Each structure stands twice: as structure tokens, then as C-alpha cells.
XYZ file of N, CA and C in Angstrom:
549
model
N 79.600 95.253 87.527
C 81.013 95.003 87.658
C 81.535 95.662 88.913
N 82.533 95.073 89.499
C 83.166 95.640 90.678
C 84.667 95.637 90.465
N 85.331 96.449 91.248
C 86.782 96.442 91.227
C 87.263 96.526 92.663
N 88.519 96.206 92.870
C 89.106 96.261 94.196
C 89.889 97.552 94.306
N 89.674 98.281 95.387
C 90.412 99.501 95.653
C 91.228 99.273 96.907
N 92.515 99.484 96.827
C 93.393 99.372 97.987
C 93.942 100.753 98.292
N 93.840 101.162 99.538
C 94.349 102.463 99.950
C 95.125 102.299 101.241
N 95.998 103.239 101.512
C 96.740 103.230 102.763
C 95.778 103.345 103.935
N 96.123 102.741 105.046
C 95.257 102.736 106.221
C 94.977 104.164 106.679
N 95.977 105.026 106.709
C 95.761 106.397 107.146
C 94.814 107.123 106.200
N 94.962 106.924 104.909
C 94.075 107.553 103.936
C 92.648 107.104 104.160
N 92.448 105.817 104.381
C 91.113 105.281 104.603
C 90.509 105.877 105.869
N 91.303 106.004 106.921
C 90.794 106.556 108.165
C 90.378 108.009 107.984
N 91.162 108.785 107.257
C 90.849 110.184 107.056
C 89.610 110.343 106.182
N 89.523 109.580 105.082
C 88.426 109.760 104.134
C 87.122 109.149 104.602
N 87.152 108.035 105.281
C 85.918 107.330 105.581
C 85.566 107.242 107.053
N 86.552 107.257 107.919
C 86.336 107.105 109.354
C 85.403 105.926 109.646
N 85.746 104.775 109.115
C 84.914 103.587 109.291
C 85.037 103.104 110.727
N 83.894 102.941 111.396
C 83.873 102.448 112.772
C 83.983 100.935 112.814
N 84.311 100.411 113.965
C 84.446 98.968 114.149
C 83.147 98.230 113.801
N 82.007 98.800 114.202
C 80.728 98.146 113.943
C 80.466 98.038 112.441
N 80.774 99.080 111.694
C 80.576 99.051 110.247
C 81.499 98.022 109.596
N 82.726 97.925 110.065
C 83.672 96.965 109.517
C 83.189 95.535 109.776
N 82.681 95.277 110.996
C 82.150 93.945 111.299
C 80.962 93.614 110.398
N 80.107 94.592 110.139
C 78.966 94.390 109.239
C 79.452 94.044 107.838
N 80.455 94.767 107.349
C 81.011 94.477 106.027
C 81.613 93.081 105.979
N 82.319 92.689 107.048
C 82.922 91.358 107.076
C 81.858 90.267 107.046
N 80.753 90.467 107.769
C 79.705 89.444 107.768
C 79.016 89.378 106.413
N 78.853 90.520 105.721
C 78.252 90.524 104.386
C 79.167 89.883 103.352
N 80.460 89.978 103.565
C 81.433 89.487 102.603
C 82.235 88.342 103.194
N 81.540 87.390 103.811
C 82.254 86.275 104.418
C 83.136 85.617 103.368
N 84.315 85.299 103.770
C 85.291 84.738 102.836
C 86.188 85.806 102.236
N 85.825 87.088 102.408
C 86.651 88.188 101.916
C 87.332 88.814 103.113
N 88.631 88.855 103.100
C 89.379 89.413 104.222
C 89.432 90.926 104.088
N 88.781 91.640 105.003
C 88.779 93.088 104.991
C 89.683 93.675 106.068
N 90.557 92.862 106.631
C 91.445 93.347 107.673
C 92.730 93.852 107.039
N 93.391 94.776 107.719
C 94.619 95.325 107.160
C 95.681 94.249 106.934
N 96.327 94.323 105.802
C 97.475 93.470 105.494
C 98.630 94.418 105.237
N 99.551 94.485 106.153
C 100.631 95.455 106.024
C 100.065 96.841 106.243
N 100.194 97.702 105.260
C 99.732 99.072 105.366
C 98.491 99.347 104.525
N 97.780 98.316 104.030
C 96.654 98.560 103.149
C 95.398 97.825 103.596
N 94.259 98.409 103.217
C 92.958 97.791 103.377
C 92.358 97.731 101.984
N 91.793 96.571 101.602
C 91.201 96.422 100.281
C 89.703 96.216 100.428
N 88.911 96.983 99.685
C 87.461 96.889 99.698
C 86.960 96.774 98.266
N 85.861 96.082 98.067
C 85.233 96.019 96.763
C 84.375 97.259 96.574
N 84.534 97.930 95.437
C 83.763 99.122 95.119
C 82.976 98.848 93.839
N 81.646 98.751 93.922
C 80.849 98.536 92.712
C 81.027 99.697 91.735
N 81.056 99.413 90.443
C 81.249 100.450 89.435
C 80.199 101.549 89.524
N 78.945 101.197 89.849
C 77.899 102.218 89.910
C 78.099 103.187 91.067
N 79.033 102.900 91.983
C 79.297 103.791 93.105
C 80.548 104.639 92.871
N 81.099 104.572 91.675
C 82.263 105.386 91.341
C 81.771 106.679 90.703
N 81.984 107.796 91.406
C 81.492 109.086 90.951
C 82.592 110.119 91.167
N 83.052 110.737 90.080
C 84.062 111.791 90.165
C 84.060 112.576 88.858
N 84.267 113.881 88.957
C 84.363 114.692 87.743
C 85.286 115.878 87.969
N 85.834 116.383 86.892
C 86.549 117.653 86.838
C 86.263 118.263 85.479
N 86.016 119.579 85.473
C 85.723 120.263 84.219
C 86.308 121.663 84.251
N 86.903 122.062 83.133
C 87.381 123.423 82.951
C 86.248 124.300 82.435
N 86.351 125.597 82.680
C 85.259 126.507 82.343
C 85.115 126.727 80.833
N 86.145 127.232 80.178
C 86.039 127.575 78.761
C 87.424 127.790 78.171
N 87.522 127.844 76.866
C 88.760 128.238 76.193
C 88.663 129.664 75.670
N 87.529 130.329 75.875
C 87.250 131.599 75.202
C 87.714 132.851 75.936
N 88.354 132.741 77.098
C 88.838 133.924 77.798
C 87.881 134.389 78.870
N 87.508 135.673 78.834
C 86.674 136.273 79.878
C 85.237 135.777 79.823
N 84.668 135.565 81.006
C 83.257 135.228 81.193
C 82.673 136.314 82.078
N 81.649 137.007 81.598
C 81.033 138.091 82.347
C 81.770 139.387 82.086
N 81.349 140.436 82.733
C 80.247 140.483 83.695
C 78.879 140.431 83.012
N 77.883 139.890 83.744
C 76.513 139.800 83.270
C 75.631 140.708 84.120
N 74.454 141.039 83.599
C 73.508 141.894 84.327
C 72.813 141.158 85.457
N 72.787 139.821 85.393
C 72.150 139.026 86.445
C 73.011 137.803 86.754
N 72.773 137.223 87.930
C 73.514 136.023 88.319
C 73.307 134.938 87.262
N 74.387 134.225 86.928
C 74.358 133.265 85.817
C 75.023 131.961 86.224
N 74.350 130.819 85.976
C 74.955 129.511 86.214
C 76.138 129.333 85.274
N 77.253 128.918 85.831
C 78.453 128.685 85.014
C 78.407 127.285 84.418
N 78.694 127.200 83.133
C 78.744 125.911 82.443
C 80.203 125.584 82.192
N 80.739 124.675 82.992
C 82.116 124.210 82.827
C 82.086 123.168 81.712
N 82.370 123.613 80.500
C 82.114 122.805 79.303
C 83.266 121.897 78.897
N 84.430 122.061 79.507
C 85.599 121.248 79.134
C 85.754 120.086 80.123
N 85.113 118.970 79.807
C 85.155 117.821 80.708
C 86.548 117.206 80.713
N 87.159 117.167 81.875
C 88.472 116.534 82.055
C 88.257 115.071 82.412
N 87.308 114.818 83.320
C 86.897 113.452 83.653
C 85.453 113.512 84.129
N 84.721 112.419 83.939
C 83.331 112.367 84.373
C 82.948 110.911 84.637
N 83.583 110.315 85.629
C 83.327 108.920 85.990
C 81.938 108.830 86.612
N 81.096 108.007 86.086
C 79.731 107.855 86.574
C 78.728 108.752 85.873
N 79.206 109.720 85.089
C 78.331 110.567 84.278
C 77.393 111.475 85.050
N 77.703 111.840 86.280
C 76.797 112.661 87.086
C 76.918 114.155 86.784
N 77.995 114.577 86.131
C 78.161 115.989 85.756
C 77.663 116.178 84.325
N 76.787 117.159 84.133
C 76.218 117.449 82.818
C 76.917 118.684 82.239
N 77.794 118.465 81.259
C 78.601 119.567 80.737
C 77.788 120.583 79.944
N 76.598 120.250 79.501
C 75.789 121.226 78.768
C 75.035 122.180 79.688
N 74.802 121.774 80.943
C 74.093 122.641 81.888
C 74.990 123.146 83.014
N 76.140 122.492 83.244
C 77.022 122.863 84.340
C 76.573 122.335 85.690
N 75.670 121.345 85.693
C 75.071 120.863 86.938
C 75.505 119.420 87.217
N 75.908 119.173 88.476
C 76.169 117.825 88.979
C 74.882 117.355 89.654
N 74.437 116.138 89.339
C 73.253 115.559 89.979
C 73.670 114.293 90.713
N 73.420 114.257 92.021
C 73.826 113.105 92.849
C 73.079 111.854 92.389
N 73.814 110.796 92.008
C 73.152 109.574 91.565
C 72.557 108.762 92.719
N 73.030 108.999 93.930
C 72.487 108.331 95.114
C 72.894 109.108 96.355
N 72.250 108.762 97.461
C 72.496 109.430 98.745
C 73.927 109.169 99.185
N 74.617 110.221 99.638
C 75.982 110.051 100.106
C 76.604 111.374 100.489
N 77.871 111.303 100.887
C 78.652 112.495 101.178
C 79.616 112.694 100.014
N 79.548 113.876 99.430
C 80.335 114.225 98.253
C 81.247 115.401 98.606
N 82.378 115.475 97.928
C 83.286 116.603 98.119
C 83.369 117.383 96.816
N 83.223 118.704 96.906
C 83.304 119.589 95.741
C 84.375 120.643 95.994
N 85.083 121.016 94.931
C 86.063 122.089 95.032
C 86.104 122.846 93.709
N 86.613 124.042 93.762
C 86.727 124.860 92.559
C 87.890 125.824 92.705
N 88.395 126.238 91.580
C 89.342 127.336 91.479
C 88.834 128.236 90.370
N 88.789 129.523 90.621
C 88.335 130.488 89.627
C 89.365 131.602 89.525
N 89.600 132.081 88.316
C 90.644 133.077 88.090
C 90.136 134.237 87.242
N 90.861 135.347 87.313
C 90.647 136.498 86.436
C 91.958 137.262 86.358
N 92.073 138.176 85.385
C 93.306 138.933 85.240
C 93.081 140.441 85.099
N 91.836 140.893 85.076
C 91.544 142.319 84.972
C 91.175 142.879 86.339
N 91.365 144.200 86.508
C 90.944 144.835 87.754
C 89.440 144.695 87.915
N 89.018 144.451 89.144
C 87.594 144.334 89.428
C 87.316 143.115 90.282
N 86.023 142.836 90.471
C 85.605 141.724 91.315
C 85.476 140.440 90.513
N 85.963 139.368 91.117
C 85.711 138.030 90.590
C 85.201 137.210 91.761
N 84.381 136.241 91.468
C 83.857 135.408 92.533
C 82.771 134.504 92.019
N 82.293 133.630 92.903
C 81.222 132.724 92.525
C 80.557 132.126 93.744
N 79.361 131.599 93.502
C 78.587 130.858 94.491
C 78.650 129.380 94.158
N 78.641 128.538 95.194
C 78.388 127.112 95.030
C 77.007 126.860 95.622
N 76.128 126.263 94.809
C 74.751 125.985 95.214
C 74.518 124.495 95.389
N 73.715 124.145 96.397
C 73.076 122.829 96.497
C 71.602 123.095 96.246
N 71.089 122.491 95.173
C 69.731 122.780 94.712
C 69.619 124.295 94.532
N 68.705 124.960 95.196
C 68.568 126.418 95.025
C 69.134 127.195 96.211
N 69.946 126.523 97.042
C 70.473 127.146 98.254
C 71.972 127.431 98.099
N 72.391 128.704 98.234
C 73.833 128.993 98.196
C 74.524 128.416 99.441
N 75.631 127.720 99.217
C 76.389 127.103 100.313
C 77.675 127.885 100.577
N 78.364 128.266 99.525
C 79.635 128.987 99.639
C 79.588 130.204 98.717
N 80.174 131.310 99.173
C 80.406 132.468 98.309
C 81.871 132.846 98.431
N 82.591 132.821 97.332
C 83.993 133.233 97.297
C 84.116 134.464 96.422
N 84.916 135.425 96.854
C 85.170 136.580 96.008
C 86.569 137.099 96.248
N 87.032 137.857 95.276
C 88.323 138.514 95.392
C 88.247 139.812 94.611
N 88.806 140.869 95.170
C 88.928 142.130 94.460
C 90.326 142.156 93.866
N 90.380 142.071 92.567
C 91.657 142.131 91.869
C 91.968 143.604 91.645
N 92.737 144.202 92.559
C 93.032 145.629 92.453
C 94.364 145.924 91.781
N 95.092 144.889 91.365
C 96.389 145.097 90.736
C 96.381 144.830 89.234
N 95.337 144.181 88.718
C 95.232 143.977 87.280
C 96.061 142.833 86.729
N 96.625 141.999 87.575
C 97.331 140.800 87.125
C 96.483 139.581 87.441
N 96.995 138.390 87.145
C 96.227 137.175 87.433
C 95.988 137.041 88.928
N 94.763 136.667 89.263
C 94.373 136.405 90.645
C 93.416 135.220 90.620
N 93.374 134.492 91.725
C 92.459 133.346 91.777
C 91.886 133.188 93.173
N 90.793 132.447 93.233
C 90.155 132.102 94.488
C 89.748 130.642 94.403
N 89.762 129.952 95.520
C 89.363 128.543 95.511
C 88.759 128.176 96.857
N 88.013 127.073 96.839
C 87.380 126.611 98.059
C 86.934 125.171 97.849
N 86.525 124.520 98.922
C 86.012 123.164 98.855
C 85.073 122.911 100.007
N 84.166 121.926 99.821
C 83.186 121.631 100.853
C 82.711 120.191 100.697
N 82.467 119.527 101.822
C 81.838 118.210 101.822
C 80.351 118.427 102.070
N 79.517 117.825 101.219
C 78.072 117.983 101.325
C 77.386 116.628 101.405
N 76.441 116.505 102.319
C 75.586 115.321 102.330
C 74.459 115.591 101.345
N 74.343 114.726 100.330
C 73.340 114.899 99.286
C 72.377 113.724 99.259
N 71.169 114.010 98.889
C 70.174 112.983 98.625
C 70.202 112.685 97.124
N 69.719 111.515 96.746
C 69.641 111.184 95.330
C 68.853 112.275 94.600
N 69.409 112.778 93.507
C 68.747 113.815 92.724
C 69.114 115.237 93.111
N 69.796 115.446 94.249
C 70.244 116.792 94.603
C 71.206 117.298 93.525
N 71.161 118.617 93.292
C 71.978 119.224 92.246
C 72.978 120.205 92.868
N 74.179 120.232 92.302
C 75.215 121.164 92.742
C 75.749 121.876 91.503
N 75.864 123.211 91.605
C 76.416 123.979 90.487
C 77.092 125.243 91.014
N 77.845 125.892 90.141
C 78.492 127.158 90.455
C 77.799 128.265 89.683
N 77.758 129.446 90.276
C 77.060 130.570 89.675
C 77.909 131.833 89.793
N 77.900 132.633 88.729
C 78.635 133.897 88.689
C 77.684 135.027 89.071
N 77.982 135.778 90.161
C 77.105 136.887 90.544
C 77.082 137.977 89.464
N 75.993 138.751 89.438
C 75.888 139.884 88.515
C 77.076 140.818 88.719
N 77.600 141.347 87.651
C 78.715 142.311 87.590
C 80.080 141.713 87.937
N 80.160 140.399 88.172
C 81.442 139.742 88.432
C 81.945 139.111 87.146
N 83.216 138.773 87.136
C 83.856 138.256 85.931
C 84.831 137.146 86.320
N 85.059 136.203 85.394
C 86.080 135.162 85.533
C 86.839 135.038 84.221
N 87.905 134.266 84.264
C 88.713 134.041 83.070
C 89.127 132.570 83.009
N 89.159 132.037 81.801
C 89.723 130.704 81.567
C 90.148 130.612 80.109
N 91.120 129.762 79.871
C 91.560 129.477 78.512
C 92.046 128.032 78.474
N 92.805 127.666 77.493
C 93.231 126.269 77.337
C 94.105 125.779 78.489
N 94.566 126.686 79.341
C 95.406 126.287 80.485
C 94.584 125.910 81.716
N 93.258 126.019 81.652
C 92.351 125.623 82.747
C 92.620 126.362 84.058
N 92.504 127.675 84.009
C 92.620 128.493 85.221
C 91.418 128.292 86.144
N 90.250 128.032 85.560
C 89.016 127.900 86.334
C 88.477 126.479 86.172
N 88.422 125.726 87.286
C 88.068 124.307 87.254
C 87.077 124.006 88.381
N 86.106 123.148 88.085
C 85.104 122.679 89.046
C 85.238 121.159 89.122
N 85.340 120.607 90.346
C 85.519 119.163 90.537
C 84.657 118.673 91.690
N 84.347 117.386 91.658
C 83.610 116.764 92.748
C 83.739 115.248 92.700
N 83.548 114.612 93.855
C 83.603 113.151 93.895
C 82.877 112.645 95.131
N 82.461 111.391 95.052
C 81.794 110.717 96.162
C 82.839 110.342 97.207
N 82.608 110.753 98.446
C 83.455 110.278 99.544
C 82.977 108.903 99.995
N 81.657 108.788 100.305
C 81.082 107.500 100.668
C 79.567 107.581 100.578
N 78.923 106.458 100.248
C 77.463 106.429 100.201
C 76.876 106.349 101.612
N 75.623 106.729 101.752
C 74.922 106.655 103.047
C 73.718 105.733 102.920
């Protein structure tokens, strides 16, 4: 199944940066389908199997950590999981195909001490975020990154040893990702 996605021209330029040559290739593949701008929009067919996006909250149970060793975080509260690439039982996103994906997270805590996390691609740390909560009130950290992934590459978040996070039903700590475009 396929669906039509229409987006503003500026949005399309920012997200995809489609070159003239690629557009001509798409037009020749889809002869009879007008892929040129009409007003302020461009419409493209997006196959359902290429729709990949997820968001998940960490937990409803409050504090997570500190642990004696680095621990993969399992964001068990699935908010959305289009394409099923995020596994809520393991906390791992697995790329269904080669492409550029965008991942972001927000992590929070409310006790004095260190909070932070790693974002991993496979077994390689890509981002490390931390914050020293020296006032004992709510504090948060967030970040995002675009990653080129191969089919089967895995992305997850990990809590360093002796660090702590917090989440409850209000979703203070959230992990999200989506496909920008296939390669």
C-alpha cells in the first residue's frame, strides 16, 4: 500500500534536499504523476513499508538507577511505533533498511547528582549527554542526531554507571526516531 504525502516546499527542501537530477529520475519512474510544485506543495508517493517513526517514554515507576554498571535503557511506554522498528522489550531500534534517520531524546531527574545517557549506534557511542543537578529540583537534558544507518543497524540509549534518571506518567524522559529518507 502507498499513500500520498504533501508537504510545504520549504519543509521538503530542509528535510530532503532533493537535487534536480533526483527529481528528474523520480519523474521518469512515475510518468503520468506530476511531481512538480503546485502552489506551495509537493506531493510524493510514500510506500507504507518506508514509513518509520517511534516515540517511547521511559517508565511510570519514578527513579531509574543508579546502577553499578552501564545499563541499556528500555523505554517501555510506546507512544507510537510506525513500522515496528522499535522493540519496547529491549529498548533497541533496528533500521529496517538503509537510510538517514533522526533520533532525539529528553532525559530528566529531580535529585541532586549526575544524570545523563549515551546514544549508541550498534556498539559505538555517538552522543554523551550529562547534567549535574546541584540544586535538587527537576532538571533535564536533550539532544538529537541524524545518522546514516545500514539495514540491521541498532540504536539505543544507555545509562552510565552511577547515573540516574526519572520518569513517571508525565513522560519526562522520551526517546524518539524517524526515517528522514532512504538511501
